[in-house]
mmCIF file of C-alpha atoms and ligand atoms in Angstrom:
data_model
loop_
_atom_site.group_PDB
_atom_site.id
_atom_site.type_symbol
_atom_site.label_atom_id
_atom_site.label_comp_id
_atom_site.label_asym_id
_atom_site.label_seq_id
_atom_site.Cartn_x
_atom_site.Cartn_y
_atom_site.Cartn_z
ATOM 1 C CA UNK A 1 -51.298 125.260 161.329
ATOM 2 C CA UNK A 2 -52.660 126.930 164.429
ATOM 3 C CA UNK A 3 -54.914 129.573 162.853
ATOM 4 C CA UNK A 4 -53.178 132.967 163.090
ATOM 5 C CA UNK A 5 -50.379 132.187 160.604
ATOM 6 C CA UNK A 6 -52.369 133.417 157.578
ATOM 7 C CA UNK A 7 -52.992 136.728 159.294
ATOM 8 C CA UNK A 8 -49.248 137.389 159.665
ATOM 9 C CA UNK A 9 -48.523 136.151 156.132
ATOM 10 C CA UNK A 10 -51.244 138.452 154.768
ATOM 11 C CA UNK A 11 -49.617 141.328 156.648
ATOM 12 C CA UNK A 12 -46.380 140.619 154.751
ATOM 13 C CA UNK A 13 -48.301 140.759 151.453
ATOM 14 C CA UNK A 14 -50.347 143.837 152.386
ATOM 15 C CA UNK A 15 -47.263 145.806 153.400
ATOM 16 C CA UNK A 16 -45.173 144.391 150.508
ATOM 17 C CA UNK A 17 -42.515 143.067 152.871
ATOM 18 C CA UNK A 18 -41.790 140.100 150.595
ATOM 19 C CA UNK A 19 -38.077 139.786 151.305
ATOM 20 C CA UNK A 20 -35.672 138.019 153.645
ATOM 21 C CA UNK A 21 -36.113 140.775 156.208
ATOM 22 C CA UNK A 22 -39.016 142.765 157.648
ATOM 23 C CA UNK A 23 -41.402 143.116 160.587
ATOM 24 C CA UNK A 24 -42.320 139.400 160.730
ATOM 25 C CA UNK A 25 -38.661 138.375 160.945
ATOM 26 C CA UNK A 26 -38.092 140.813 163.805
ATOM 27 C CA UNK A 27 -41.310 139.788 165.599
ATOM 28 C CA UNK A 28 -40.604 136.080 165.114
ATOM 29 C CA UNK A 29 -37.167 136.550 166.668
ATOM 30 C CA UNK A 30 -38.753 138.437 169.562
ATOM 31 C CA UNK A 31 -41.226 135.616 170.165
ATOM 32 C CA UNK A 32 -38.375 133.076 170.245
ATOM 33 C CA UNK A 33 -36.441 135.325 172.623
ATOM 34 C CA UNK A 34 -39.519 135.681 174.831
ATOM 35 C CA UNK A 35 -39.872 131.880 174.907
ATOM 36 C CA UNK A 36 -36.282 131.788 176.234
ATOM 37 C CA UNK A 37 -37.288 134.230 179.014
ATOM 38 C CA UNK A 38 -35.539 137.098 177.237
ATOM 39 C CA UNK A 39 -32.079 136.009 178.280
ATOM 40 C CA UNK A 40 -31.132 134.729 174.839
ATOM 41 C CA UNK A 41 -30.859 136.323 171.404
ATOM 42 C CA UNK A 42 -32.267 134.576 168.327
ATOM 43 C CA UNK A 43 -31.328 134.966 164.652
ATOM 44 C CA UNK A 44 -34.002 133.637 162.262
ATOM 45 C CA UNK A 45 -32.407 131.698 159.410
ATOM 46 C CA UNK A 46 -33.403 129.727 156.322
ATOM 47 C CA UNK A 47 -32.860 126.324 157.988
ATOM 48 C CA UNK A 48 -31.523 124.514 161.015
ATOM 49 C CA UNK A 49 -28.657 123.294 158.856
ATOM 50 C CA UNK A 50 -27.742 126.902 158.014
ATOM 51 C CA UNK A 51 -27.822 127.684 161.748
ATOM 52 C CA UNK A 52 -25.365 124.830 162.456
ATOM 53 C CA UNK A 53 -23.108 126.043 159.638
ATOM 54 C CA UNK A 54 -23.003 129.591 161.019
ATOM 55 C CA UNK A 55 -22.676 128.426 164.639
ATOM 56 C CA UNK A 56 -19.617 126.306 163.785
ATOM 57 C CA UNK A 57 -18.100 129.235 161.940
ATOM 58 C CA UNK A 58 -18.771 131.629 164.844
ATOM 59 C CA UNK A 59 -17.232 129.112 167.277
ATOM 60 C CA UNK A 60 -14.046 129.270 165.199
ATOM 61 C CA UNK A 61 -14.169 126.087 163.129
ATOM 62 C CA UNK A 62 -12.217 126.241 159.877
ATOM 63 C CA UNK A 63 -10.355 124.082 157.363
ATOM 64 C CA UNK A 64 -8.619 121.072 158.895
ATOM 65 C CA UNK A 65 -10.163 121.402 162.395
ATOM 66 C CA UNK A 66 -11.789 118.465 164.164
ATOM 67 C CA UNK A 67 -15.358 118.675 165.480
ATOM 68 C CA UNK A 68 -16.827 116.120 167.898
ATOM 69 C CA UNK A 69 -20.355 115.154 166.929
ATOM 70 C CA UNK A 70 -22.982 112.828 168.362
ATOM 71 C CA UNK A 71 -23.114 109.871 165.965
ATOM 72 C CA UNK A 72 -26.753 109.015 166.694
ATOM 73 C CA UNK A 73 -28.447 111.890 164.865
ATOM 74 C CA UNK A 74 -29.739 113.144 161.527
ATOM 75 C CA UNK A 75 -27.040 113.901 158.930
ATOM 76 C CA UNK A 76 -27.749 117.646 159.075
ATOM 77 C CA UNK A 77 -25.979 117.770 162.468
ATOM 78 C CA UNK A 78 -22.735 116.714 160.791
ATOM 79 C CA UNK A 79 -22.829 117.930 157.177
ATOM 80 C CA UNK A 80 -21.917 121.570 157.978
ATOM 81 C CA UNK A 81 -18.625 120.333 159.500
ATOM 82 C CA UNK A 82 -17.681 119.241 155.989
ATOM 83 C CA UNK A 83 -18.969 122.491 154.419
ATOM 84 C CA UNK A 84 -16.215 124.201 156.439
ATOM 85 C CA UNK A 85 -13.508 121.763 155.361
ATOM 86 C CA UNK A 86 -13.290 120.410 158.919
ATOM 87 C CA UNK A 87 -13.320 116.758 160.051
ATOM 88 C CA UNK A 88 -16.118 115.168 162.073
ATOM 89 C CA UNK A 89 -15.183 112.840 164.936
ATOM 90 C CA UNK A 90 -18.243 110.798 165.855
ATOM 91 C CA UNK A 91 -19.057 109.820 169.444
ATOM 92 C CA UNK A 92 -21.593 107.165 170.381
ATOM 93 C CA UNK A 93 -24.550 107.426 172.756
ATOM 94 C CA UNK A 94 -25.372 106.182 176.245
ATOM 95 C CA UNK A 95 -28.138 103.661 176.793
ATOM 96 C CA UNK A 96 -30.421 105.718 179.041
ATOM 97 C CA UNK A 97 -30.730 109.112 177.280
ATOM 98 C CA UNK A 98 -29.841 107.768 173.793
ATOM 99 C CA UNK A 99 -27.673 110.874 173.403
ATOM 100 C CA UNK A 100 -23.921 111.539 173.399
ATOM 101 C CA UNK A 101 -22.165 109.609 176.181
ATOM 102 C CA UNK A 102 -20.233 112.023 178.456
ATOM 103 C CA UNK A 103 -17.712 109.323 179.434
ATOM 104 C CA UNK A 104 -16.982 108.289 175.861
ATOM 105 C CA UNK A 105 -16.842 111.973 174.911
ATOM 106 C CA UNK A 106 -14.059 112.585 177.426
ATOM 107 C CA UNK A 107 -12.181 109.482 176.252
ATOM 108 C CA UNK A 108 -12.448 110.723 172.678
ATOM 109 C CA UNK A 109 -11.134 114.180 173.629
ATOM 110 C CA UNK A 110 -8.163 112.687 175.496
ATOM 111 C CA UNK A 111 -7.360 110.452 172.548
ATOM 112 C CA UNK A 112 -7.611 113.279 170.007
ATOM 113 C CA UNK A 113 -5.316 115.458 172.148
ATOM 114 C CA UNK A 114 -2.847 112.545 172.503
ATOM 115 C CA UNK A 115 -2.895 112.205 168.724
ATOM 116 C CA UNK A 116 -1.929 115.852 168.399
ATOM 117 C CA UNK A 117 -5.149 117.802 167.847
ATOM 118 C CA UNK A 118 -7.653 119.300 170.260
ATOM 119 C CA UNK A 119 -11.177 119.294 168.776
ATOM 120 C CA UNK A 120 -12.739 122.734 168.302
ATOM 121 C CA UNK A 121 -16.412 122.128 169.124
ATOM 122 C CA UNK A 122 -18.719 119.480 170.635
ATOM 123 C CA UNK A 123 -22.052 118.993 168.804
ATOM 124 C CA UNK A 124 -24.576 117.423 171.189
ATOM 125 C CA UNK A 125 -28.124 116.589 170.089
ATOM 126 C CA UNK A 126 -31.442 116.273 171.970
ATOM 127 C CA UNK A 127 -32.606 113.398 169.786
ATOM 128 C CA UNK A 128 -36.360 112.916 169.347
ATOM 129 C CA UNK A 129 -36.760 115.814 171.781
ATOM 130 C CA UNK A 130 -35.128 113.905 174.653
ATOM 131 C CA UNK A 131 -32.543 116.114 176.371
ATOM 132 C CA UNK A 132 -28.893 115.082 176.488
ATOM 133 C CA UNK A 133 -27.223 115.198 179.919
ATOM 134 C CA UNK A 134 -26.357 118.866 179.659
ATOM 135 C CA UNK A 135 -24.605 119.188 183.048
ATOM 136 C CA UNK A 136 -22.288 116.257 182.345
ATOM 137 C CA UNK A 137 -21.495 117.476 178.844
ATOM 138 C CA UNK A 138 -20.943 121.004 180.198
ATOM 139 C CA UNK A 139 -18.408 119.664 182.728
ATOM 140 C CA UNK A 140 -16.390 117.973 179.974
ATOM 141 C CA UNK A 141 -16.695 121.123 177.846
ATOM 142 C CA UNK A 142 -15.329 123.327 180.638
ATOM 143 C CA UNK A 143 -12.582 120.894 181.667
ATOM 144 C CA UNK A 144 -11.096 120.912 178.164
ATOM 145 C CA UNK A 145 -12.181 124.374 177.037
ATOM 146 C CA UNK A 146 -14.213 123.112 174.075
ATOM 147 C CA UNK A 147 -17.545 124.923 173.448
ATOM 148 C CA UNK A 148 -20.849 123.058 172.956
ATOM 149 C CA UNK A 149 -23.067 123.536 169.911
ATOM 150 C CA UNK A 150 -26.494 122.401 171.100
ATOM 151 C CA UNK A 151 -28.521 120.851 168.275
ATOM 152 C CA UNK A 152 -32.045 121.448 169.539
ATOM 153 C CA UNK A 153 -33.678 120.976 166.122
ATOM 154 C CA UNK A 154 -35.961 118.261 167.494
ATOM 155 C CA UNK A 155 -36.329 119.597 171.029
ATOM 156 C CA UNK A 156 -38.139 122.942 171.029
ATOM 157 C CA UNK A 157 -40.461 122.688 174.038
ATOM 158 C CA UNK A 158 -38.270 120.216 175.959
ATOM 159 C CA UNK A 159 -36.556 121.089 179.247
ATOM 160 C CA UNK A 160 -33.641 119.773 181.313
ATOM 161 C CA UNK A 161 -33.682 120.619 185.040
ATOM 162 C CA UNK A 162 -36.340 123.212 184.182
ATOM 163 C CA UNK A 163 -33.980 124.891 181.697
ATOM 164 C CA UNK A 164 -35.202 125.149 178.126
ATOM 165 C CA UNK A 165 -33.519 123.085 175.428
ATOM 166 C CA UNK A 166 -31.975 125.455 172.905
ATOM 167 C CA UNK A 167 -30.381 127.581 175.644
ATOM 168 C CA UNK A 168 -28.135 124.959 177.271
ATOM 169 C CA UNK A 169 -25.063 125.113 175.016
ATOM 170 C CA UNK A 170 -22.685 127.924 174.066
ATOM 171 C CA UNK A 171 -24.805 128.285 170.924
ATOM 172 C CA UNK A 172 -28.130 126.507 170.330
ATOM 173 C CA UNK A 173 -29.884 125.864 167.061
ATOM 174 C CA UNK A 174 -33.559 125.281 166.247
ATOM 175 C CA UNK A 175 -35.259 123.939 163.126
ATOM 176 C CA UNK A 176 -38.642 124.906 161.718
ATOM 177 C CA UNK A 177 -38.570 122.382 158.899
ATOM 178 C CA UNK A 178 -41.905 120.883 157.838
ATOM 179 C CA UNK A 179 -41.418 117.725 159.928
ATOM 180 C CA UNK A 180 -40.563 119.469 163.217
ATOM 181 C CA UNK A 181 -42.861 120.166 166.177
ATOM 182 C CA UNK A 182 -43.611 123.650 164.836
ATOM 183 C CA UNK A 183 -42.741 124.764 161.326
ATOM 184 C CA UNK A 184 -42.297 127.659 158.908
ATOM 185 C CA UNK A 185 -42.240 125.063 156.068
ATOM 186 C CA UNK A 186 -38.478 125.560 156.060
ATOM 187 C CA UNK A 187 -36.546 127.629 158.557
ATOM 188 C CA UNK A 188 -34.260 127.653 161.557
ATOM 189 C CA UNK A 189 -32.729 129.825 164.234
ATOM 190 C CA UNK A 190 -29.459 130.363 166.034
ATOM 191 C CA UNK A 191 -29.867 131.021 169.769
ATOM 192 C CA UNK A 192 -27.158 132.586 171.932
ATOM 193 C CA UNK A 193 -26.779 134.515 175.179
ATOM 194 C CA UNK A 194 -24.127 136.723 173.547
ATOM 195 C CA UNK A 195 -25.641 139.590 171.487
ATOM 196 C CA UNK A 196 -22.443 139.920 169.452
ATOM 197 C CA UNK A 197 -22.861 136.310 168.298
ATOM 198 C CA UNK A 198 -26.360 137.078 167.052
ATOM 199 C CA UNK A 199 -25.014 140.131 165.257
ATOM 200 C CA UNK A 200 -22.286 137.997 163.663
ATOM 201 C CA UNK A 201 -24.838 135.358 162.588
ATOM 202 C CA UNK A 202 -27.043 137.976 160.898
ATOM 203 C CA UNK A 203 -23.967 139.550 159.263
ATOM 204 C CA UNK A 204 -22.791 136.206 157.826
ATOM 205 C CA UNK A 205 -26.360 135.244 156.832
ATOM 206 C CA UNK A 206 -26.745 138.420 154.744
ATOM 207 C CA UNK A 207 -23.619 138.062 152.578
ATOM 208 C CA UNK A 208 -21.181 139.576 155.094
ATOM 209 C CA UNK A 209 -21.583 143.152 153.887
ATOM 210 C CA UNK A 210 -19.175 145.669 155.367
ATOM 211 C CA UNK A 211 -20.497 149.070 156.425
ATOM 212 C CA UNK A 212 -20.084 151.113 153.245
ATOM 213 C CA UNK A 213 -22.384 152.878 150.742
ATOM 214 C CA UNK A 214 -21.306 150.394 148.050
ATOM 215 C CA UNK A 215 -21.183 146.614 148.296
ATOM 216 C CA UNK A 216 -17.964 145.691 150.049
ATOM 217 C CA UNK A 217 -16.971 142.348 151.590
ATOM 218 C CA UNK A 218 -14.008 141.381 153.745
ATOM 219 C CA UNK A 219 -15.331 137.912 154.561
ATOM 220 C CA UNK A 220 -17.146 135.075 152.805
ATOM 221 C CA UNK A 221 -20.874 135.435 153.464
ATOM 222 C CA UNK A 222 -24.009 133.359 152.966
ATOM 223 C CA UNK A 223 -27.622 133.931 151.951
ATOM 224 C CA UNK A 224 -29.186 132.311 155.013
ATOM 225 C CA UNK A 225 -31.767 134.808 156.333
ATOM 226 C CA UNK A 226 -35.404 133.693 156.799
ATOM 227 C CA UNK A 227 -38.057 135.096 154.460
ATOM 228 C CA UNK A 228 -40.447 137.639 155.995
ATOM 229 C CA UNK A 229 -43.343 135.601 154.542
ATOM 230 C CA UNK A 230 -42.233 132.416 156.304
ATOM 231 C CA UNK A 231 -41.454 134.306 159.514
ATOM 232 C CA UNK A 232 -45.183 135.176 159.505
ATOM 233 C CA UNK A 233 -45.952 131.465 159.697
ATOM 234 C CA UNK A 234 -43.407 131.211 162.510
ATOM 235 C CA UNK A 235 -45.135 133.933 164.558
ATOM 236 C CA UNK A 236 -48.398 132.000 164.433
ATOM 237 C CA UNK A 237 -46.669 128.705 165.199
ATOM 238 C CA UNK A 238 -44.945 130.043 168.322
ATOM 239 C CA UNK A 239 -48.443 130.732 169.709
ATOM 240 C CA UNK A 240 -49.325 127.015 169.532
ATOM 241 C CA UNK A 241 -46.009 125.486 170.638
ATOM 242 C CA UNK A 242 -47.341 124.534 174.073
ATOM 243 C CA UNK A 243 -50.399 122.841 172.511
ATOM 244 C CA UNK A 244 -48.181 120.877 170.162
ATOM 245 C CA UNK A 245 -46.045 119.610 173.036
ATOM 246 C CA UNK A 246 -49.186 118.477 174.878
ATOM 247 C CA UNK A 247 -50.445 116.694 171.727
ATOM 248 C CA UNK A 248 -47.122 114.902 171.159
ATOM 249 C CA UNK A 249 -46.836 113.881 174.792
ATOM 250 C CA UNK A 250 -50.406 112.571 174.673
ATOM 251 C CA UNK A 251 -49.515 110.396 171.650
ATOM 252 C CA UNK A 252 -46.653 108.916 173.625
ATOM 253 C CA UNK A 253 -48.779 108.332 176.772
ATOM 254 C CA UNK A 254 -51.469 106.682 174.689
ATOM 255 C CA UNK A 255 -49.035 104.265 173.032
ATOM 256 C CA UNK A 256 -47.282 103.520 176.309
ATOM 257 C CA UNK A 257 -50.505 102.679 178.116
ATOM 258 C CA UNK A 258 -52.093 100.746 175.267
ATOM 259 C CA UNK A 259 -48.942 98.677 174.673
ATOM 260 C CA UNK A 260 -48.016 98.162 178.337
ATOM 261 C CA UNK A 261 -49.064 94.504 178.216
ATOM 262 C CA UNK A 262 -46.933 93.785 175.128
ATOM 263 C CA UNK A 263 -43.718 92.450 176.585
ATOM 264 C CA UNK A 264 -41.685 92.842 173.345
ATOM 265 C CA UNK A 265 -42.091 96.614 173.393
ATOM 266 C CA UNK A 266 -40.299 99.157 175.579
ATOM 267 C CA UNK A 267 -40.213 102.940 175.292
ATOM 268 C CA UNK A 268 -37.633 105.739 175.251
ATOM 269 C CA UNK A 269 -37.551 106.790 178.894
ATOM 270 C CA UNK A 270 -37.743 110.259 180.364
ATOM 271 C CA UNK A 271 -35.018 110.447 183.045
ATOM 272 C CA UNK A 272 -35.499 112.388 186.309
ATOM 273 C CA UNK A 273 -35.277 116.165 185.650
ATOM 274 C CA UNK A 274 -35.962 115.584 181.941
ATOM 275 C CA UNK A 275 -39.077 116.871 180.174
ATOM 276 C CA UNK A 276 -39.268 115.752 176.535
ATOM 277 C CA UNK A 277 -41.495 117.303 173.885
ATOM 278 C CA UNK A 278 -41.901 113.713 172.537
ATOM 279 C CA UNK A 279 -41.438 114.993 168.992
ATOM 280 C CA UNK A 280 -41.625 111.374 167.893
ATOM 281 C CA UNK A 281 -42.856 108.402 169.933
ATOM 282 C CA UNK A 282 -40.095 105.784 169.787
ATOM 283 C CA UNK A 283 -40.198 102.137 170.795
ATOM 284 C CA UNK A 284 -37.559 99.442 171.200
ATOM 285 C CA UNK A 285 -38.037 95.776 170.371
ATOM 286 C CA UNK A 286 -35.837 92.777 171.295
ATOM 287 C CA UNK A 287 -34.459 92.297 167.760
ATOM 288 C CA UNK A 288 -34.211 93.507 164.189
ATOM 289 C CA UNK A 289 -36.588 90.695 163.141
ATOM 290 C CA UNK A 290 -39.348 91.766 165.541
ATOM 291 C CA UNK A 291 -38.869 95.431 164.654
ATOM 292 C CA UNK A 292 -39.263 94.596 160.980
ATOM 293 C CA UNK A 293 -42.287 92.424 161.658
ATOM 294 C CA UNK A 294 -44.028 95.423 163.218
ATOM 295 C CA UNK A 295 -42.843 97.913 160.601
ATOM 296 C CA UNK A 296 -43.914 95.740 157.664
ATOM 297 C CA UNK A 297 -47.283 94.904 159.214
ATOM 298 C CA UNK A 298 -47.965 98.638 159.613
ATOM 299 C CA UNK A 299 -46.750 99.337 156.084
ATOM 300 C CA UNK A 300 -49.228 96.813 154.760
ATOM 301 C CA UNK A 301 -51.980 98.908 156.332
ATOM 302 C CA UNK A 302 -50.458 102.041 154.752
ATOM 303 C CA UNK A 303 -49.343 103.217 158.184
ATOM 304 C CA UNK A 304 -45.882 104.739 158.008
ATOM 305 C CA UNK A 305 -43.366 104.021 160.742
ATOM 306 C CA UNK A 306 -39.596 104.381 160.486
ATOM 307 C CA UNK A 307 -36.440 102.838 161.972
ATOM 308 C CA UNK A 308 -34.554 105.115 164.394
ATOM 309 C CA UNK A 309 -31.800 107.310 162.901
ATOM 310 C CA UNK A 310 -28.959 105.387 161.315
ATOM 311 C CA UNK A 311 -25.797 106.455 163.184
ATOM 312 C CA UNK A 312 -23.386 108.691 161.286
ATOM 313 C CA UNK A 313 -20.424 106.341 161.780
ATOM 314 C CA UNK A 314 -22.367 103.719 159.791
ATOM 315 C CA UNK A 315 -23.293 106.076 156.937
ATOM 316 C CA UNK A 316 -21.532 105.522 153.592
ATOM 317 C CA UNK A 317 -20.820 109.255 153.268
ATOM 318 C CA UNK A 318 -18.898 109.269 156.587
ATOM 319 C CA UNK A 319 -17.261 105.836 156.293
ATOM 320 C CA UNK A 320 -13.716 107.215 156.387
ATOM 321 C CA UNK A 321 -14.244 109.484 159.406
ATOM 322 C CA UNK A 322 -12.927 108.791 162.898
ATOM 323 C CA UNK A 323 -15.442 107.421 165.397
ATOM 324 C CA UNK A 324 -15.603 106.331 169.021
ATOM 325 C CA UNK A 325 -18.373 103.763 169.269
ATOM 326 C CA UNK A 326 -19.714 101.471 171.967
ATOM 327 C CA UNK A 327 -22.452 99.682 170.021
ATOM 328 C CA UNK A 328 -25.339 101.627 171.590
ATOM 329 C CA UNK A 329 -26.519 103.621 168.599
ATOM 330 C CA UNK A 330 -26.118 100.643 166.271
ATOM 331 C CA UNK A 331 -28.319 98.555 168.542
ATOM 332 C CA UNK A 332 -30.921 101.331 168.783
ATOM 333 C CA UNK A 333 -30.914 101.641 165.003
ATOM 334 C CA UNK A 334 -31.413 97.911 164.530
ATOM 335 C CA UNK A 335 -34.190 97.368 167.047
ATOM 336 C CA UNK A 336 -35.984 100.725 167.365
ATOM 337 C CA UNK A 337 -38.952 102.239 165.568
ATOM 338 C CA UNK A 338 -40.602 105.666 165.383
ATOM 339 C CA UNK A 339 -44.376 105.347 165.493
ATOM 340 C CA UNK A 340 -46.797 107.780 163.809
ATOM 341 C CA UNK A 341 -46.456 110.923 165.936
ATOM 342 C CA UNK A 342 -48.208 113.855 164.275
ATOM 343 C CA UNK A 343 -49.800 116.509 166.489
ATOM 344 C CA UNK A 344 -53.089 115.998 164.611
ATOM 345 C CA UNK A 345 -53.531 112.264 165.252
ATOM 346 C CA UNK A 346 -56.893 111.364 166.769
ATOM 347 C CA UNK A 347 -57.737 108.613 169.221
ATOM 348 C CA UNK A 348 -59.011 106.460 166.318
ATOM 349 C CA UNK A 349 -55.696 106.802 164.490
ATOM 350 C CA UNK A 350 -53.701 105.863 167.570
ATOM 351 C CA UNK A 351 -56.002 102.924 168.314
ATOM 352 C CA UNK A 352 -55.565 101.650 164.777
ATOM 353 C CA UNK A 353 -51.754 101.744 165.079
ATOM 354 C CA UNK A 354 -51.885 99.897 168.399
ATOM 355 C CA UNK A 355 -54.319 97.333 167.003
ATOM 356 C CA UNK A 356 -52.022 96.444 164.112
ATOM 357 C CA UNK A 357 -48.908 96.298 166.301
ATOM 358 C CA UNK A 358 -50.626 93.877 168.668
ATOM 359 C CA UNK A 359 -51.920 91.812 165.777
ATOM 360 C CA UNK A 360 -48.472 91.607 164.202
ATOM 361 C CA UNK A 361 -46.997 90.234 167.413
ATOM 362 C CA UNK A 362 -49.723 87.682 168.111
HETATM 363 C C1 PLP B 1 -34.083 118.618 161.257
HETATM 364 C C2 PLP B 1 -32.779 118.506 161.909
HETATM 365 C C3 PLP B 1 -31.712 119.358 161.588
HETATM 366 C C4 PLP B 1 -31.728 120.297 160.407
HETATM 367 O O1 PLP B 1 -32.731 121.202 160.370
HETATM 368 P P1 PLP B 1 -33.281 121.765 158.945
HETATM 369 O O2 PLP B 1 -34.107 122.926 159.344
HETATM 370 O O3 PLP B 1 -34.075 120.663 158.325
HETATM 371 O O4 PLP B 1 -32.095 122.150 158.133
HETATM 372 C C5 PLP B 1 -30.544 119.261 162.308
HETATM 373 N N1 PLP B 1 -30.404 118.373 163.292
HETATM 374 C C6 PLP B 1 -31.382 117.521 163.623
HETATM 375 C C7 PLP B 1 -31.149 116.581 164.755
HETATM 376 C C8 PLP B 1 -32.593 117.539 162.934
HETATM 377 O O5 PLP B 1 -33.555 116.663 163.245
#
């Protein structure tokens, strides 16, 4: 926590705004909108997953539709497709950005159209806070008239060509889960340049109540609004976002420098025009065996590290879904590792991690 969160939470208690609406929710949304230079509208929600669910619904996804989704991601990017009775179509990554490959994406779209169905939405993800190639994805999106849902859950604070991640797609989503760069313990937001989309998100997130003195509903709604107590945490966290990005980038720079002489280890690269928040510091090794050697040596010291995300097309739950793969995400999964990356790590902590990695490889 940054320090001012308790003040805003206390305000919620003192004024008895203990509900999924109130002054903190409104102020938290304003602070997100201000971060996006006041040309976007934000709806504060109970999770990033809820934001994806509502975004898909607002972009017109329903039963039987197909949705293109980056395969190399966390399952929450894809699960809401199934909540809506739609079908995910997974698309693999490119080697440089690690994110959805624009060329493979276009091939997938052409193939789906040839097979009789045009996908409804493209879900692209800024994985580990590294931007996807937004201009290239945008071109494909415009060429085929398929909107982009930008999963920016891991990328608050990142930019692409000086444009802020979260505002690059038709609708963006953010997560404030406990493991993200800033947190409300649990929470999320939907970000859009269209005020009517924000209005629709809030409507659906509050049980889709029609305007009437009694409770009347013409649509299926959800209970997805963020608590006013948690929004208080969010207000305080927005004040320290920049500091958190600096801390995470410093972790990465430290590891990169300290491990520069270790020839088995390479790092996730920041491409020209990319600025990553470095949510997690990720390394690549030459093989599964070497990756495991490092991971297990750290584990023995009670230092937690974790393999990169297991691609969705390799997940048991999605085994029957269509996928367009090129081997990239599978290789990243097999040989990559996330190192300890918390914003509160000290130099001693980082040195200890480096020491044990070097020792394991000796
Ligand atoms: C965390 C995360 C989500 C989901 O956010 P929650 O707030 O945990 O529901 C979605 N996509 C990605 C890529 C994530 O890392």
